Short mmCIF file of C-alpha atoms and ligand atoms in Angstrom, two decimals:
data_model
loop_
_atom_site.label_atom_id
_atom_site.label_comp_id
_atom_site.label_asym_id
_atom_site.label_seq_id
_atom_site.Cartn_x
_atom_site.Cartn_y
_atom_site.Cartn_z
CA UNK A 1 0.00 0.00 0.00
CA UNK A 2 1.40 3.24 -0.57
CA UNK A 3 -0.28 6.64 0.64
CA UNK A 4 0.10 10.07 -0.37
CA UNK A 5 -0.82 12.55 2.32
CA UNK A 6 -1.33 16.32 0.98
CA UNK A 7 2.10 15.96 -0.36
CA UNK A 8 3.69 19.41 -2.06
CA UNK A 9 7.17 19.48 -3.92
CA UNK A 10 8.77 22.40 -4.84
CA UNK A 11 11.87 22.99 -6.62
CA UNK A 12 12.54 26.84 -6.27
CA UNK A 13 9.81 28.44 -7.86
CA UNK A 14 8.43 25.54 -9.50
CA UNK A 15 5.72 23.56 -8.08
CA UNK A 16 5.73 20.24 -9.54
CA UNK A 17 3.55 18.63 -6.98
CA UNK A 18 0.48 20.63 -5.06
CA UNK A 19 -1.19 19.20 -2.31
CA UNK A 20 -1.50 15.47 -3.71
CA UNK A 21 -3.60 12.59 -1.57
CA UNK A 22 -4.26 9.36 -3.11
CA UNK A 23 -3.83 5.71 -1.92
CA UNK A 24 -2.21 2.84 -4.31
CA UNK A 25 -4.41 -0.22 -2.98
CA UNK A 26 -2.48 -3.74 -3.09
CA UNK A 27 -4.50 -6.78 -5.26
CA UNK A 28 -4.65 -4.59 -8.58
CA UNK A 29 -2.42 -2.80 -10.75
CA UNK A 30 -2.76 0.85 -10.60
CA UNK A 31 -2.30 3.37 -13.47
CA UNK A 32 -0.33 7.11 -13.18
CA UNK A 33 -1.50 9.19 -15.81
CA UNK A 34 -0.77 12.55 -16.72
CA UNK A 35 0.73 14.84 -19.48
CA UNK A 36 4.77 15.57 -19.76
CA UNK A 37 5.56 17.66 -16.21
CA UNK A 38 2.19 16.45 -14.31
CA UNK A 39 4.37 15.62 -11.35
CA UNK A 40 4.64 11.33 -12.04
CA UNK A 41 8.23 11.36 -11.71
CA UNK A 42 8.51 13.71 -8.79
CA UNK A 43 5.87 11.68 -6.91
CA UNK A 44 7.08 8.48 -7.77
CA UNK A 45 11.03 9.76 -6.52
CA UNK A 46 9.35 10.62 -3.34
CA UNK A 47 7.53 7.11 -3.04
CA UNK A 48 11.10 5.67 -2.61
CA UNK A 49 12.80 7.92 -0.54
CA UNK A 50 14.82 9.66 -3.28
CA UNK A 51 13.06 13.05 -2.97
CA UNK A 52 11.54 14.42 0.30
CA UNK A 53 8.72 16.45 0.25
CA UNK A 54 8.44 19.92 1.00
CA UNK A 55 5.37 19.07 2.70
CA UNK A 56 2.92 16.10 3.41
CA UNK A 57 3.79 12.91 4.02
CA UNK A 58 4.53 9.64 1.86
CA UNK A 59 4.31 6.24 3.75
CA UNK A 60 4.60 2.79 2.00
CA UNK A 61 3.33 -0.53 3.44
CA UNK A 62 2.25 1.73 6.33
CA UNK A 63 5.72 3.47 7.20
CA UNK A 64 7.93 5.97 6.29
CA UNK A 65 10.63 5.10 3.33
CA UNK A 66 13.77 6.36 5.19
CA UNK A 67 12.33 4.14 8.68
CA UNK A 68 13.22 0.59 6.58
CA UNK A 69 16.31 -1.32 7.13
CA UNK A 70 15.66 -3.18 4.27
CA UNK A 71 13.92 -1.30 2.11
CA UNK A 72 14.76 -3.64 -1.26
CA UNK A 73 12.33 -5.64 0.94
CA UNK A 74 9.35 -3.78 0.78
CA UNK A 75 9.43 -1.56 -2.44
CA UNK A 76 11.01 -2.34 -5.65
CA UNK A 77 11.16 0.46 -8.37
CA UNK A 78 12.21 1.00 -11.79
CA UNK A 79 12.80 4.63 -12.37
CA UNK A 80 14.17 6.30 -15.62
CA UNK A 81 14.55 3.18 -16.77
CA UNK A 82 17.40 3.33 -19.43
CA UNK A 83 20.10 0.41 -21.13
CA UNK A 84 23.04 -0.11 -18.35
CA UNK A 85 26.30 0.80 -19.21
CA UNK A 86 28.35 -1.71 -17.25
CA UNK A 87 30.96 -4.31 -18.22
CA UNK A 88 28.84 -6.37 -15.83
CA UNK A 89 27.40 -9.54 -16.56
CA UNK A 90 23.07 -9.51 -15.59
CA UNK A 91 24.22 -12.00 -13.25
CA UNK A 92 27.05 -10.14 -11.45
CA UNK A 93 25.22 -6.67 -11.58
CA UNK A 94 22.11 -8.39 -9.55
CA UNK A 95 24.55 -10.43 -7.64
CA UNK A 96 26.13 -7.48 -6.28
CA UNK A 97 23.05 -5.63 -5.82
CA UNK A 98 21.64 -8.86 -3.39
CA UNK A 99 25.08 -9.16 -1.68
CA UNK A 100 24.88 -5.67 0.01
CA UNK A 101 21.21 -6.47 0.77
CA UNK A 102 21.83 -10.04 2.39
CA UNK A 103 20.19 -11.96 -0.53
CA UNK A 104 21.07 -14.94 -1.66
CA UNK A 105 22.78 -16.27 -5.28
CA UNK A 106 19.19 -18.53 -5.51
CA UNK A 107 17.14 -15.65 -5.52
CA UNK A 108 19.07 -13.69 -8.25
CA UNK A 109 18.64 -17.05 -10.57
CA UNK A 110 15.15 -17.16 -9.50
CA UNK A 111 14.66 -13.05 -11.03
CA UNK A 112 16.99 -13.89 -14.00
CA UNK A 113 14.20 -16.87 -14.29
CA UNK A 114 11.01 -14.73 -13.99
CA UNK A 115 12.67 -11.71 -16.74
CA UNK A 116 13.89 -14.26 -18.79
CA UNK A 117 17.18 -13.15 -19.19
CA UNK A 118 18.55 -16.88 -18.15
CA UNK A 119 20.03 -17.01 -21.56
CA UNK A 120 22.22 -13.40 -21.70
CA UNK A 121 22.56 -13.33 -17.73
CA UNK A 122 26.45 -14.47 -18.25
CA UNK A 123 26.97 -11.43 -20.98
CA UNK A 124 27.76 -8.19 -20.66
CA UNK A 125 24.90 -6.07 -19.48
CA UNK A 126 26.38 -2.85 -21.43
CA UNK A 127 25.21 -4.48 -24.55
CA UNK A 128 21.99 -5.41 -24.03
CA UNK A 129 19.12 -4.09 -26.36
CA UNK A 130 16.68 -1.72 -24.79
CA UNK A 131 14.31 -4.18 -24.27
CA UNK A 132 16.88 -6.56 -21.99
CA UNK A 133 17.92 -3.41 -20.31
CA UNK A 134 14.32 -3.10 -19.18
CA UNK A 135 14.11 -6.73 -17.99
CA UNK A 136 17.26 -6.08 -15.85
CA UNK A 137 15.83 -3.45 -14.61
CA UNK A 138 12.78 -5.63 -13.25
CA UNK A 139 14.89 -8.19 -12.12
CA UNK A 140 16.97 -5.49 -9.67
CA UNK A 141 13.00 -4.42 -8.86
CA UNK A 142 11.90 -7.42 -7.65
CA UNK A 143 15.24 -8.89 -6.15
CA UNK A 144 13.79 -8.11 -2.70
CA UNK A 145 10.81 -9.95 -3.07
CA UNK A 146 9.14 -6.68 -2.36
CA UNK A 147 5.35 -5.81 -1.33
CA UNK A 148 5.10 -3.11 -3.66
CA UNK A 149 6.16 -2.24 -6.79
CA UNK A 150 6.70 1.53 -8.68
CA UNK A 151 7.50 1.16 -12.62
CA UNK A 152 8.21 4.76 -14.29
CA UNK A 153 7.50 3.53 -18.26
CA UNK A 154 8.29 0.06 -17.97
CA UNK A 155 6.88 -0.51 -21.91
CA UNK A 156 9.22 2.41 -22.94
CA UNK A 157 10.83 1.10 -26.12
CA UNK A 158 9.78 -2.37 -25.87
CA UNK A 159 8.28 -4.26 -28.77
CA UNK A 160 5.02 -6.15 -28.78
CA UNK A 161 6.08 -9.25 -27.17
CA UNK A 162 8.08 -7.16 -24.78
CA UNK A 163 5.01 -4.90 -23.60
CA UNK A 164 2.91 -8.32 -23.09
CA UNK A 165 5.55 -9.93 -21.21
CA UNK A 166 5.01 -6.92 -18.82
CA UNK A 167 1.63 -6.90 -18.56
CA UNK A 168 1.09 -10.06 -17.86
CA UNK A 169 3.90 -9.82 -15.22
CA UNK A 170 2.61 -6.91 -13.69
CA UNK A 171 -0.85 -8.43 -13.13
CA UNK A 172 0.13 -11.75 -11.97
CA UNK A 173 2.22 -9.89 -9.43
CA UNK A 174 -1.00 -7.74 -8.13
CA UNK A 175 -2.48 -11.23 -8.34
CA UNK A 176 -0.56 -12.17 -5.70
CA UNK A 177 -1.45 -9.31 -3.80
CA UNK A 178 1.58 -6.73 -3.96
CA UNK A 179 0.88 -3.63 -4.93
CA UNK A 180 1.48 -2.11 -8.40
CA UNK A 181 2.02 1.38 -8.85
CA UNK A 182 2.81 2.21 -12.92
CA UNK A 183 3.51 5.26 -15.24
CA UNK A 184 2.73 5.64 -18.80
CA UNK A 185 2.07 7.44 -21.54
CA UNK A 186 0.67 4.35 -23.86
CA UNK A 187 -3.17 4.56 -23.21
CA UNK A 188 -4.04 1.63 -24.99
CA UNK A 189 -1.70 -0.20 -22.78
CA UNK A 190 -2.40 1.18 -19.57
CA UNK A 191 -6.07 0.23 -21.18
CA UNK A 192 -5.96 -3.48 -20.55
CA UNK A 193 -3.11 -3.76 -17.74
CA UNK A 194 -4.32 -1.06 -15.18
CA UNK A 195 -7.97 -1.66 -12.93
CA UNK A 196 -7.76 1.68 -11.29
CA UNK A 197 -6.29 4.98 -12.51
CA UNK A 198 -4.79 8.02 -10.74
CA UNK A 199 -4.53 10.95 -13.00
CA UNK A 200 -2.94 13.86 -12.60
CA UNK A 201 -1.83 17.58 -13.89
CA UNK A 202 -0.12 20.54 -13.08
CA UNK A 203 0.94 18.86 -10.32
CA UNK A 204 -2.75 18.10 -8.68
CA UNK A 205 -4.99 14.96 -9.14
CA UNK A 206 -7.60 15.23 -11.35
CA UNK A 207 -8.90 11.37 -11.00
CA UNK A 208 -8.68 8.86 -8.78
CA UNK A 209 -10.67 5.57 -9.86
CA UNK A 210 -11.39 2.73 -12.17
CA UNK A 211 -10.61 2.58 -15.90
CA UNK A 212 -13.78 1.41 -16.31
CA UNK A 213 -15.34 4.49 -14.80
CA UNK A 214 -13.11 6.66 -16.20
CA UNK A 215 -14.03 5.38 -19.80
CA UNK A 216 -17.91 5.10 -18.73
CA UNK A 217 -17.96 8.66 -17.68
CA UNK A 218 -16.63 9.70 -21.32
CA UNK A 219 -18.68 7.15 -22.95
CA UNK A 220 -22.05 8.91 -21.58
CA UNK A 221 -22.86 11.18 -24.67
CA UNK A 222 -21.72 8.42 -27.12
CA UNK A 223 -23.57 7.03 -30.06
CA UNK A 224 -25.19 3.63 -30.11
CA UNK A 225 -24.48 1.83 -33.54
CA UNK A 226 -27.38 -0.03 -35.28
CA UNK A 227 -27.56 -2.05 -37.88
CA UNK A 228 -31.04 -3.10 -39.08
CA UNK A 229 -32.50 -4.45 -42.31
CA UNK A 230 -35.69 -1.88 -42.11
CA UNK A 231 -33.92 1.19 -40.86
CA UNK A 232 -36.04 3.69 -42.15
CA UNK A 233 -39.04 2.58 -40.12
CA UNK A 234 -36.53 2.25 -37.13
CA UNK A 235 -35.82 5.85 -37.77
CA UNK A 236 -39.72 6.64 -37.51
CA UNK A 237 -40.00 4.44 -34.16
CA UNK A 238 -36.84 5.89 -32.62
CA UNK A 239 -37.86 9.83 -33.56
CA UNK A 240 -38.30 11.65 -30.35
CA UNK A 241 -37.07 14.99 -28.67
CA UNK A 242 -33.62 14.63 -27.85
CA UNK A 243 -32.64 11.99 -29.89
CA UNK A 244 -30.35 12.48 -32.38
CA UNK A 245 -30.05 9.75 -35.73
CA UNK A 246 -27.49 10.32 -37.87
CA UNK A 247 -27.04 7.61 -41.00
CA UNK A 248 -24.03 7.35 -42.99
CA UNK A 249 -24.53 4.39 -44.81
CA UNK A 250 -27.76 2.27 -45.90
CA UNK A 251 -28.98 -0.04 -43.03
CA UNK A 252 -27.02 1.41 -40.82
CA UNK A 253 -27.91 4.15 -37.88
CA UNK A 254 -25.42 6.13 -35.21
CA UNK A 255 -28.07 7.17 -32.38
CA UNK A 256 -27.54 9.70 -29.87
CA UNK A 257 -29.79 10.39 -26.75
CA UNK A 258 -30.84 6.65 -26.41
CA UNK A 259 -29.69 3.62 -24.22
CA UNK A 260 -28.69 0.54 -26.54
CA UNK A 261 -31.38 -1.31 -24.32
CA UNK A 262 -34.22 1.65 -24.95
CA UNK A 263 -33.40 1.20 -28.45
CA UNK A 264 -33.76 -2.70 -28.40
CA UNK A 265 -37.20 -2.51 -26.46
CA UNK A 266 -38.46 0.12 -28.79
CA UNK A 267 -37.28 -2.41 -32.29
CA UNK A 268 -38.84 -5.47 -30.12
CA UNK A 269 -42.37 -3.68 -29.53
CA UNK A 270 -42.65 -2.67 -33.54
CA UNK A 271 -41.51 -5.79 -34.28
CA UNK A 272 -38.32 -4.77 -36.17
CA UNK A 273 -35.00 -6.65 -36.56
CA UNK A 274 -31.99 -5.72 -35.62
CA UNK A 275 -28.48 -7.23 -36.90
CA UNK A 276 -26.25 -5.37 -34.59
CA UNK A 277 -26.56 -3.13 -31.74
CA UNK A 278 -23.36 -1.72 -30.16
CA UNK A 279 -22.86 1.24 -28.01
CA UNK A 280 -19.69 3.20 -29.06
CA UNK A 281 -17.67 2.76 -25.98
CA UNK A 282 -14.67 6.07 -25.49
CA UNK A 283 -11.36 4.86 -25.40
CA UNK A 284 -9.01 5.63 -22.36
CA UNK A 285 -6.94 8.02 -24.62
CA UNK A 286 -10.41 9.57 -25.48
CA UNK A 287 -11.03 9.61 -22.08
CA UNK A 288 -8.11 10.96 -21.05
CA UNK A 289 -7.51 13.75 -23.45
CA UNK A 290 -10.74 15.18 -22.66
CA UNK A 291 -9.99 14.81 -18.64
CA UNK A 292 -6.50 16.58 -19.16
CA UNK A 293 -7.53 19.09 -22.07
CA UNK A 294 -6.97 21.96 -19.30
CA UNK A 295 -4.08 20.33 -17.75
CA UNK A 296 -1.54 20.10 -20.36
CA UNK A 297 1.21 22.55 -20.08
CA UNK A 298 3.93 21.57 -22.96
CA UNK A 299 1.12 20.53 -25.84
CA UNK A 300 0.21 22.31 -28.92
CA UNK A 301 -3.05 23.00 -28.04
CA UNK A 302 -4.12 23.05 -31.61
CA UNK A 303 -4.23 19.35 -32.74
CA UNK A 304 -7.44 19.82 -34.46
CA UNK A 305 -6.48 23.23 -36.00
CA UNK A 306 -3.23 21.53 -37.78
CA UNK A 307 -4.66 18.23 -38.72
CA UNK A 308 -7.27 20.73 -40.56
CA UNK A 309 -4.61 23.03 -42.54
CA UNK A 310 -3.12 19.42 -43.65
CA UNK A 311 -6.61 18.15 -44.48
N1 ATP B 1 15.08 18.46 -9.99
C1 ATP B 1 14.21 19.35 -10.49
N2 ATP B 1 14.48 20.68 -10.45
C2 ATP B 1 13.61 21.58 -10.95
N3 ATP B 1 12.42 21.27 -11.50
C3 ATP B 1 12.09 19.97 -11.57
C4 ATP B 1 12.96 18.94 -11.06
N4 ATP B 1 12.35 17.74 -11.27
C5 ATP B 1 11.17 18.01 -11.87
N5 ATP B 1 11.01 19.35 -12.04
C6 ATP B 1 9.85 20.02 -12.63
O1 ATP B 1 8.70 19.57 -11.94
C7 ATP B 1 7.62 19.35 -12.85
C8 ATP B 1 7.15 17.92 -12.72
O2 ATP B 1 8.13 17.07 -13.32
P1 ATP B 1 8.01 15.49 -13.37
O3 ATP B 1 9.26 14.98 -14.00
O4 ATP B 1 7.65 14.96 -12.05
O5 ATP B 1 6.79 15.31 -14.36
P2 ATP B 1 6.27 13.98 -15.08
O6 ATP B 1 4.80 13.96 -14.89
O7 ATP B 1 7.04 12.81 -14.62
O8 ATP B 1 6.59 14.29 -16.60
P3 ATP B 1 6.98 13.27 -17.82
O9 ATP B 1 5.72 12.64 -18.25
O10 ATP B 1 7.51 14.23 -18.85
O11 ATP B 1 8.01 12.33 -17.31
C9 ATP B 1 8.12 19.72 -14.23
O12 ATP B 1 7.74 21.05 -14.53
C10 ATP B 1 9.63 19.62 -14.09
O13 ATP B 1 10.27 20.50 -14.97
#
């Protein structure tokens, strides 16, 4: 568990975090959203003792970071995760790592098992690829067994087997009941690995629940898509106030200001058929660009404009 108590950072003038609360549960994997300079970083330093707050206070698996003896123990992190320059072997760079934290040589074969380096642990970990880099990088995280986990980007730069790998990781470890605390900026990943989301910007948190609230909240004005063999008398059933049928193609309908089940009761009582009814869920990165629209501070702020001059 990891909980953020009206935390503030400050660097000089800059505030990069502003009187932040939240709570990283254990059991699921949790999401950190937020455009470039939200605060993730910054928070996520602070979660493991390698940035104090100015004010507020940070406390994982109910204490303070600096109060552990062990601390590999209870949090493992990946931060800034980038390739190692070492003339280290895998092996030797996580053996030395356990050695000064009393862990034994079976336990740095069992992470070199779980990242699947076993093949390239004996090489030098200066060459590895960015992808084997990021597998080290694990492997150091979860050396100590910990209770909870913080990943800044662990998909950065992977390729598609790479970014399953982790996902599935990451949830069987909330499976077992750690506590998974991620950054990203891939929405469609963070998508299908991450059950509840905190988002934030300009340094303050603008959501803190599930993805599947976050994407029902920006699915509420959506159309329902219907495909139906008599859609013109659909139409005629369907016409009310507030109900808006737009049809771009023959047999097929995009309906706005209906429920998908309204829509199926009201075919069923005329007797009409229907091939396909589908409401047209938001995506998270629909979701979230709407949630941060106000929030971004380095964007363009004229996506739409551009994409029109090109149009
Ligand atoms: N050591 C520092 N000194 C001064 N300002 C800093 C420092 N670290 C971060 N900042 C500033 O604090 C703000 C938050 O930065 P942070 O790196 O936490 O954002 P982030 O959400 O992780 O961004 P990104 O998605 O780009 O990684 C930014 O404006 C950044 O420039």
């Amino acid at each position: 568990m990891i909980e953020i108590d009206h935390v503030t950072k400050r660097y000089g003038e800059k505030l990069a975090v502003d009187d932040v609360s939240f709570v990283v549960r254990p059991g699921v994997v949790t999401g950190f959203l937020g455009p470039n300079g939200a605060g993730k970083s910054t928070t996520m330093r602070m979660i493991v003792g390698l940035d104090a707050p100015t004010s507020g206070r940070v406390r994982v698996n109910g204490r303070s970071y600096r109060s552990f003896e062990a601390p590999l123990h209870e949090v493992g992190a990946l931060l800034e995760a980038r390739a190692i320059h070492t003339g280290r072997s895998a092996y030797h760079h996580l053996l030395a790592m356990a050695q000064t934290h009393g862990i034994g040589r079976q336990r740095v074969d069992e992470v070199i098992d779980i990242v699947g380096l076993a093949s390239v642990a004996r090489k030098r970990a200066g060459g590895f690829s960015l992808g084997m880099g990021q597998r080290l990088g694990i492997a150091s995280a979860l050396l100590g067994d910990p209770q909870t986990l913080i990943l800044d980007e662990p998909s950065n730069g992977l390729d598609p087997e790479g970014i399953l790998w982790i996902r599935t990781l990451l949830k069987r470890l909330a499976g077992e009941g750690r506590t998974v605390f991620l950054s990203s900026h891939l929405m469609s990943e963070m998508a299908v690995t991450a059950e509840h989301l905190v988002i934030v910007g300009r340094g303050r948190v603008i959501a803190d629940t599930t993805v599947e609230q976050v994407v029902a909240q920006a699915s509420a004005d959506a159309a329902v898509h219907v495909r139906a063999p008599e859609a013109t008398a659909l139409r005629e059933a369907l016409a009310a106030e507030g109900v808006h049928i737009r049809s771009a193609e023959r047999g097929v309908l995009e309906i706005r200001g209906l429920s998908a089940e309204r829509i199926g009761e009201r075919a069923a009582e005329q007797g009409l058929v229907l091939y396909e009814l589908t409401p047209q869920l938001a995506s998270l990165e629909d979701a979230y660009m709407r949630l941060t629209a106000d929030a971004v501070e380095y964007g363009t702020h004229s996506t739409h404009e551009s994409l029109e001059l090109v149009a």
